[in-house]
N, CA, C and O atoms as a GROMACS GRO file, in nm:
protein
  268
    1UNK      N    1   1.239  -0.503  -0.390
    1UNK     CA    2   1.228  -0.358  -0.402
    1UNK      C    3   1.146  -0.304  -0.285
    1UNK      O    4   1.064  -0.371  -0.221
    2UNK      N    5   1.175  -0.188  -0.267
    2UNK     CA    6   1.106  -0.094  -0.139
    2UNK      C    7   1.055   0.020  -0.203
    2UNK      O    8   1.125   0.086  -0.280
    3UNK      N    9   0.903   0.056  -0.167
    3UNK     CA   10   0.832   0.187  -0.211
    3UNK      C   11   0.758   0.292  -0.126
    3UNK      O   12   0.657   0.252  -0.069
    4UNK      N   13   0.784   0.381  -0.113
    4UNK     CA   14   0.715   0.463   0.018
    4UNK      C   15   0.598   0.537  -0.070
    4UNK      O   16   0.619   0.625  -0.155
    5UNK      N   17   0.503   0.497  -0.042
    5UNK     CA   18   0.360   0.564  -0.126
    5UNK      C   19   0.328   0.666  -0.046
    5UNK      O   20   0.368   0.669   0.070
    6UNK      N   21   0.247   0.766  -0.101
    6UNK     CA   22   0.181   0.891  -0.015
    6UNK      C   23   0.054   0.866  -0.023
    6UNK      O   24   0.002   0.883  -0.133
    7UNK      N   25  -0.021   0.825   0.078
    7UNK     CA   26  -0.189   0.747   0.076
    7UNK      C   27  -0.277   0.908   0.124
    7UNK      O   28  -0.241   0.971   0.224
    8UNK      N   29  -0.344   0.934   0.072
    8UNK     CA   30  -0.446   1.056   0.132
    8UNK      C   31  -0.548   0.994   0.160
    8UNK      O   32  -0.595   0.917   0.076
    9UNK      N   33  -0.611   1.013   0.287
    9UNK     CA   34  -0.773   0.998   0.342
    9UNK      C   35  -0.752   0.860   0.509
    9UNK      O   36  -0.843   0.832   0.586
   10UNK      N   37  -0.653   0.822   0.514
   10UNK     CA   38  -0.632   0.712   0.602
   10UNK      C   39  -0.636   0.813   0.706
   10UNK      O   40  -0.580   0.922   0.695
   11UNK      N   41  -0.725   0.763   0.838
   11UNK     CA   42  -0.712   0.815   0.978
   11UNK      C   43  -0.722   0.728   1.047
   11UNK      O   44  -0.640   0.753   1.136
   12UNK      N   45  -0.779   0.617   1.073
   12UNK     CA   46  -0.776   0.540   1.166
   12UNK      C   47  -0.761   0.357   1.145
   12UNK      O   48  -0.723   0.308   1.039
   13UNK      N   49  -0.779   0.315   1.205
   13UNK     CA   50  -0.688   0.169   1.229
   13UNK      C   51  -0.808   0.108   1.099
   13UNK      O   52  -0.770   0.040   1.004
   14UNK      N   53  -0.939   0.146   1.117
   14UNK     CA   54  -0.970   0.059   1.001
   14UNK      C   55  -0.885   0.068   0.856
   14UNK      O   56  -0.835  -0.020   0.787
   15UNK      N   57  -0.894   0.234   0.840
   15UNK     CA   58  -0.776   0.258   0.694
   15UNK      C   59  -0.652   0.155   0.687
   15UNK      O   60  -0.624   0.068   0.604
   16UNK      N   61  -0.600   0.189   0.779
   16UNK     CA   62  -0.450   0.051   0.801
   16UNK      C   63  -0.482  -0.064   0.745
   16UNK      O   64  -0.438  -0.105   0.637
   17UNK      N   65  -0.592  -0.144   0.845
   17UNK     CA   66  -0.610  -0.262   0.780
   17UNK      C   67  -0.666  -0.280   0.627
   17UNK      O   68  -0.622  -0.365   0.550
   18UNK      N   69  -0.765  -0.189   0.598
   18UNK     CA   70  -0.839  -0.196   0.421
   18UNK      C   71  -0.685  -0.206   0.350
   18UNK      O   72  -0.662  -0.289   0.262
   19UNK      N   73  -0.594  -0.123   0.396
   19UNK     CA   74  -0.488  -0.120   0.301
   19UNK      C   75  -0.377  -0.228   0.314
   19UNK      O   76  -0.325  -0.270   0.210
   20UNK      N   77  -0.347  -0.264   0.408
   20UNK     CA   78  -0.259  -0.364   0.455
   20UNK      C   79  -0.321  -0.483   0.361
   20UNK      O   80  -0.262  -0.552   0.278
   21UNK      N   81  -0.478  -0.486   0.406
   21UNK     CA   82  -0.544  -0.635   0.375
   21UNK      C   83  -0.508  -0.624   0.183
   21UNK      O   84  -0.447  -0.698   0.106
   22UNK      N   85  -0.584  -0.488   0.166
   22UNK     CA   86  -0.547  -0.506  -0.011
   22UNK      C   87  -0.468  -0.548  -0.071
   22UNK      O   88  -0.487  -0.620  -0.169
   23UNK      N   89  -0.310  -0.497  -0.007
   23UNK     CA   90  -0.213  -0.520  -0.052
   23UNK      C   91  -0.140  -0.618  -0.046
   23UNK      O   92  -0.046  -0.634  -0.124
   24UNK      N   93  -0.185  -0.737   0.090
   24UNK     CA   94  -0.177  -0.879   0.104
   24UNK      C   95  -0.224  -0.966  -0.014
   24UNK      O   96  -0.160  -1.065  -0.049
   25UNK      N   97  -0.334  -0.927  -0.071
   25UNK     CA   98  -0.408  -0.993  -0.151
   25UNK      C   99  -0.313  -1.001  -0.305
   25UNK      O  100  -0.341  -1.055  -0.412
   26UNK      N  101  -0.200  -0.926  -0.263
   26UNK     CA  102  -0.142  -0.920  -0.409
   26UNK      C  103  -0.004  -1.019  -0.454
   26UNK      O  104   0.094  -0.955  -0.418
   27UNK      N  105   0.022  -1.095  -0.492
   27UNK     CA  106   0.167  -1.169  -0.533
   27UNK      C  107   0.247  -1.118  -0.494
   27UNK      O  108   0.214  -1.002  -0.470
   28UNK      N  109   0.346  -1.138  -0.470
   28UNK     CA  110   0.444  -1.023  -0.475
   28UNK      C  111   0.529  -0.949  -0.300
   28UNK      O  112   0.636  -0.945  -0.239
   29UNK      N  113   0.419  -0.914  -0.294
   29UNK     CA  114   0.423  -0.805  -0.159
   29UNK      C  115   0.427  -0.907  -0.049
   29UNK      O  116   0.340  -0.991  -0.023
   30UNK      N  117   0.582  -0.878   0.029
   30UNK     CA  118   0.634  -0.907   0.147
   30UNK      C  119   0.629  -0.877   0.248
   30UNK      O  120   0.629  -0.944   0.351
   31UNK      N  121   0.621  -0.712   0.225
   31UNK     CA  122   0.586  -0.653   0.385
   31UNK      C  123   0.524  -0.478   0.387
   31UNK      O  124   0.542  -0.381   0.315
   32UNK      N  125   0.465  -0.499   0.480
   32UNK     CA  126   0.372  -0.367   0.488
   32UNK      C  127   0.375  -0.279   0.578
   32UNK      O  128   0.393  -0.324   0.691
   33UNK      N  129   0.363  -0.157   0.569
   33UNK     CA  130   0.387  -0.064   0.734
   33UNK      C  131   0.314   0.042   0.645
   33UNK      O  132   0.330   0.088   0.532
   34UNK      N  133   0.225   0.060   0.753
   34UNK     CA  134   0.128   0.201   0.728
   34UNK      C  135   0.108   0.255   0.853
   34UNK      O  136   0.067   0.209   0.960
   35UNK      N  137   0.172   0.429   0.792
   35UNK     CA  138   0.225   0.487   0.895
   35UNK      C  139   0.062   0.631   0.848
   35UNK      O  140   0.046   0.702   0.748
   36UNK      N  141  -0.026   0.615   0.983
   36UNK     CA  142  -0.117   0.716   0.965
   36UNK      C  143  -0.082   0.840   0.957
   36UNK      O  144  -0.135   0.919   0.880
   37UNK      N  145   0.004   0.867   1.034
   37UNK     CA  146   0.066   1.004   1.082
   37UNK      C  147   0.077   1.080   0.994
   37UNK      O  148   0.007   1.179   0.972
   38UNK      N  149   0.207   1.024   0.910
   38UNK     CA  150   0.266   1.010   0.801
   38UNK      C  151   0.180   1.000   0.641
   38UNK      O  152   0.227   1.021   0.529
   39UNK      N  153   0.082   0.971   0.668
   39UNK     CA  154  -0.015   0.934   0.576
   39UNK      C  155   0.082   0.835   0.465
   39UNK      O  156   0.048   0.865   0.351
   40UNK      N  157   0.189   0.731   0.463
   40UNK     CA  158   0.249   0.661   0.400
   40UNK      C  159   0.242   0.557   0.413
   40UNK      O  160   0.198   0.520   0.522
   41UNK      N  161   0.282   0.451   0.308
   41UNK     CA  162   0.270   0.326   0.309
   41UNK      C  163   0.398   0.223   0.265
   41UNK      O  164   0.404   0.171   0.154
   42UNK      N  165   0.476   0.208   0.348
   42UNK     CA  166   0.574   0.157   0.287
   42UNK      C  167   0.519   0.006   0.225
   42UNK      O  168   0.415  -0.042   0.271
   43UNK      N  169   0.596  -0.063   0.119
   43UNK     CA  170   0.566  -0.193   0.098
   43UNK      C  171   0.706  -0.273   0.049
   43UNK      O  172   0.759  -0.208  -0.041
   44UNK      N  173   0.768  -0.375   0.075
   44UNK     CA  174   0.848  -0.440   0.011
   44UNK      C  175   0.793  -0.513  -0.050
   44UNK      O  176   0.692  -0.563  -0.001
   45UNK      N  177   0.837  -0.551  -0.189
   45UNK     CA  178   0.804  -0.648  -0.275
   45UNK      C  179   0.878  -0.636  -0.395
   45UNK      O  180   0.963  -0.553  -0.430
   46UNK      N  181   0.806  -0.784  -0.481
   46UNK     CA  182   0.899  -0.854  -0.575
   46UNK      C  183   0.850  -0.771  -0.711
   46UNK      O  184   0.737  -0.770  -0.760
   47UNK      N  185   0.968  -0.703  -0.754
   47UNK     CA  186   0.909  -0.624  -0.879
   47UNK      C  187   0.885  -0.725  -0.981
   47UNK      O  188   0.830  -0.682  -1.082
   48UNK      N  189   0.927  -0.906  -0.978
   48UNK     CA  190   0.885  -0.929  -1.088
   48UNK      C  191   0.771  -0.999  -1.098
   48UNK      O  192   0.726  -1.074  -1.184
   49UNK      N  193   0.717  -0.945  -0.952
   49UNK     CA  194   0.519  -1.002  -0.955
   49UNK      C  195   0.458  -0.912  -0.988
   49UNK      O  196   0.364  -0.935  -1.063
   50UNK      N  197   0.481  -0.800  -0.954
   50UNK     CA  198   0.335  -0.695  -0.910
   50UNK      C  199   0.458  -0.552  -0.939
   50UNK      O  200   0.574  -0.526  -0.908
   51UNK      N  201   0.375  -0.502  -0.997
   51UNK     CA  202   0.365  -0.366  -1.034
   51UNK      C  203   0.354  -0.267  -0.948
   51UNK      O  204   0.273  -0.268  -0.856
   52UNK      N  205   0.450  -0.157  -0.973
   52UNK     CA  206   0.407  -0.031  -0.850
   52UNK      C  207   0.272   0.009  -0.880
   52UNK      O  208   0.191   0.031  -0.790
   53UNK      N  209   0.238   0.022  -1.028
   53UNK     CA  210   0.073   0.049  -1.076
   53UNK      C  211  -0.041  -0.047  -0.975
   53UNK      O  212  -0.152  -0.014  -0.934
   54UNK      N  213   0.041  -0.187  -0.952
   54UNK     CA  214  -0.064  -0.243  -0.936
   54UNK      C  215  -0.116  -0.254  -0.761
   54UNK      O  216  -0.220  -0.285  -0.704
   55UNK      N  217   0.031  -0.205  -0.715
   55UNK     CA  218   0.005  -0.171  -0.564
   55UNK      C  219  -0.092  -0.037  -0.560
   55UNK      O  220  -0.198  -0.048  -0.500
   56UNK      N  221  -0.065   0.069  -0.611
   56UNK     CA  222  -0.154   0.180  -0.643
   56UNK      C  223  -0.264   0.157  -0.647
   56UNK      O  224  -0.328   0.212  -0.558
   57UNK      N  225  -0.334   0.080  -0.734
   57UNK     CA  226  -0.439   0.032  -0.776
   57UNK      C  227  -0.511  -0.032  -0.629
   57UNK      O  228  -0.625  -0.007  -0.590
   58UNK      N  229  -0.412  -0.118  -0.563
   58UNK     CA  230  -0.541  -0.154  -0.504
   58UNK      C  231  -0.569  -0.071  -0.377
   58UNK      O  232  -0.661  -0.086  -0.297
   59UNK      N  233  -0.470   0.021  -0.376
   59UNK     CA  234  -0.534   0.111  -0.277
   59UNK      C  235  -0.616   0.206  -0.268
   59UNK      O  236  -0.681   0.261  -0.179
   60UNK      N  237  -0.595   0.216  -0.416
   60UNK     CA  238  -0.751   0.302  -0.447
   60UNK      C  239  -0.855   0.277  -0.494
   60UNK      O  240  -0.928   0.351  -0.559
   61UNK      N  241  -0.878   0.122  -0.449
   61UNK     CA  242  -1.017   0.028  -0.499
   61UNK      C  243  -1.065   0.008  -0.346
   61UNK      O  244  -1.165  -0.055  -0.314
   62UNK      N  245  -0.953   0.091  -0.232
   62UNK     CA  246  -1.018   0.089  -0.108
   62UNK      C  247  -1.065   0.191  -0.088
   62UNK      O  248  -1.118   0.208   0.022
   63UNK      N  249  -1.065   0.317  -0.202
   63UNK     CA  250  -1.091   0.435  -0.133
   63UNK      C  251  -1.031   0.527  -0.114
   63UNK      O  252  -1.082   0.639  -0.110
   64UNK      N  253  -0.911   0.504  -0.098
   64UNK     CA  254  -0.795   0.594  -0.108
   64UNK      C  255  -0.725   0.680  -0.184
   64UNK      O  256  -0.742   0.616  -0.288
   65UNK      N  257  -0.658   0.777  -0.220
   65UNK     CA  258  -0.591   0.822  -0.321
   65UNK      C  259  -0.461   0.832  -0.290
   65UNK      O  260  -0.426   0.868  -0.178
   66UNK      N  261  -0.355   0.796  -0.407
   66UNK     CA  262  -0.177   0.778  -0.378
   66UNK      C  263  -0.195   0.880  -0.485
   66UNK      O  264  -0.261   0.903  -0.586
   67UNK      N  265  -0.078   0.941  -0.390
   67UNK     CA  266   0.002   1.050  -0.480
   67UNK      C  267   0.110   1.000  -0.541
   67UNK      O  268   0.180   1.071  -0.612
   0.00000   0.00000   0.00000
């Protein structure tokens, strides 16, 4: 599965990585692109690891808020 999240507060390359790194940390998740500009986060992954809740989640244990 493919999800385009709306991340608020990311501006610079550290944001990228907090979120990239979070979302590494999770089962599941194959691939990552965080687009600052855009304030989005695409992610591919295996819906029968990980949860869209649970991708959410860890981006806002970095700080972040998804719309």
């Amino acid at each position: 599965m493919a999800i385009t999240l709306q991340v608020e507060g990311m501006t610079c390359g550290h944001c990228k990585m907090a979120v990239t790194n979070a979302l590494k940390e999770l089962d599941g998740v194959k691939n990552i692109e965080v687009h600052l500009k855009e304030g989005t986060v695409d992610v591919d992954y295996d819906e029968t690891k990980v949860s869209v809740d649970k991708l959410k989640e860890a981006i806002e244990e970095q700080g972040y808020e998804v719309k």
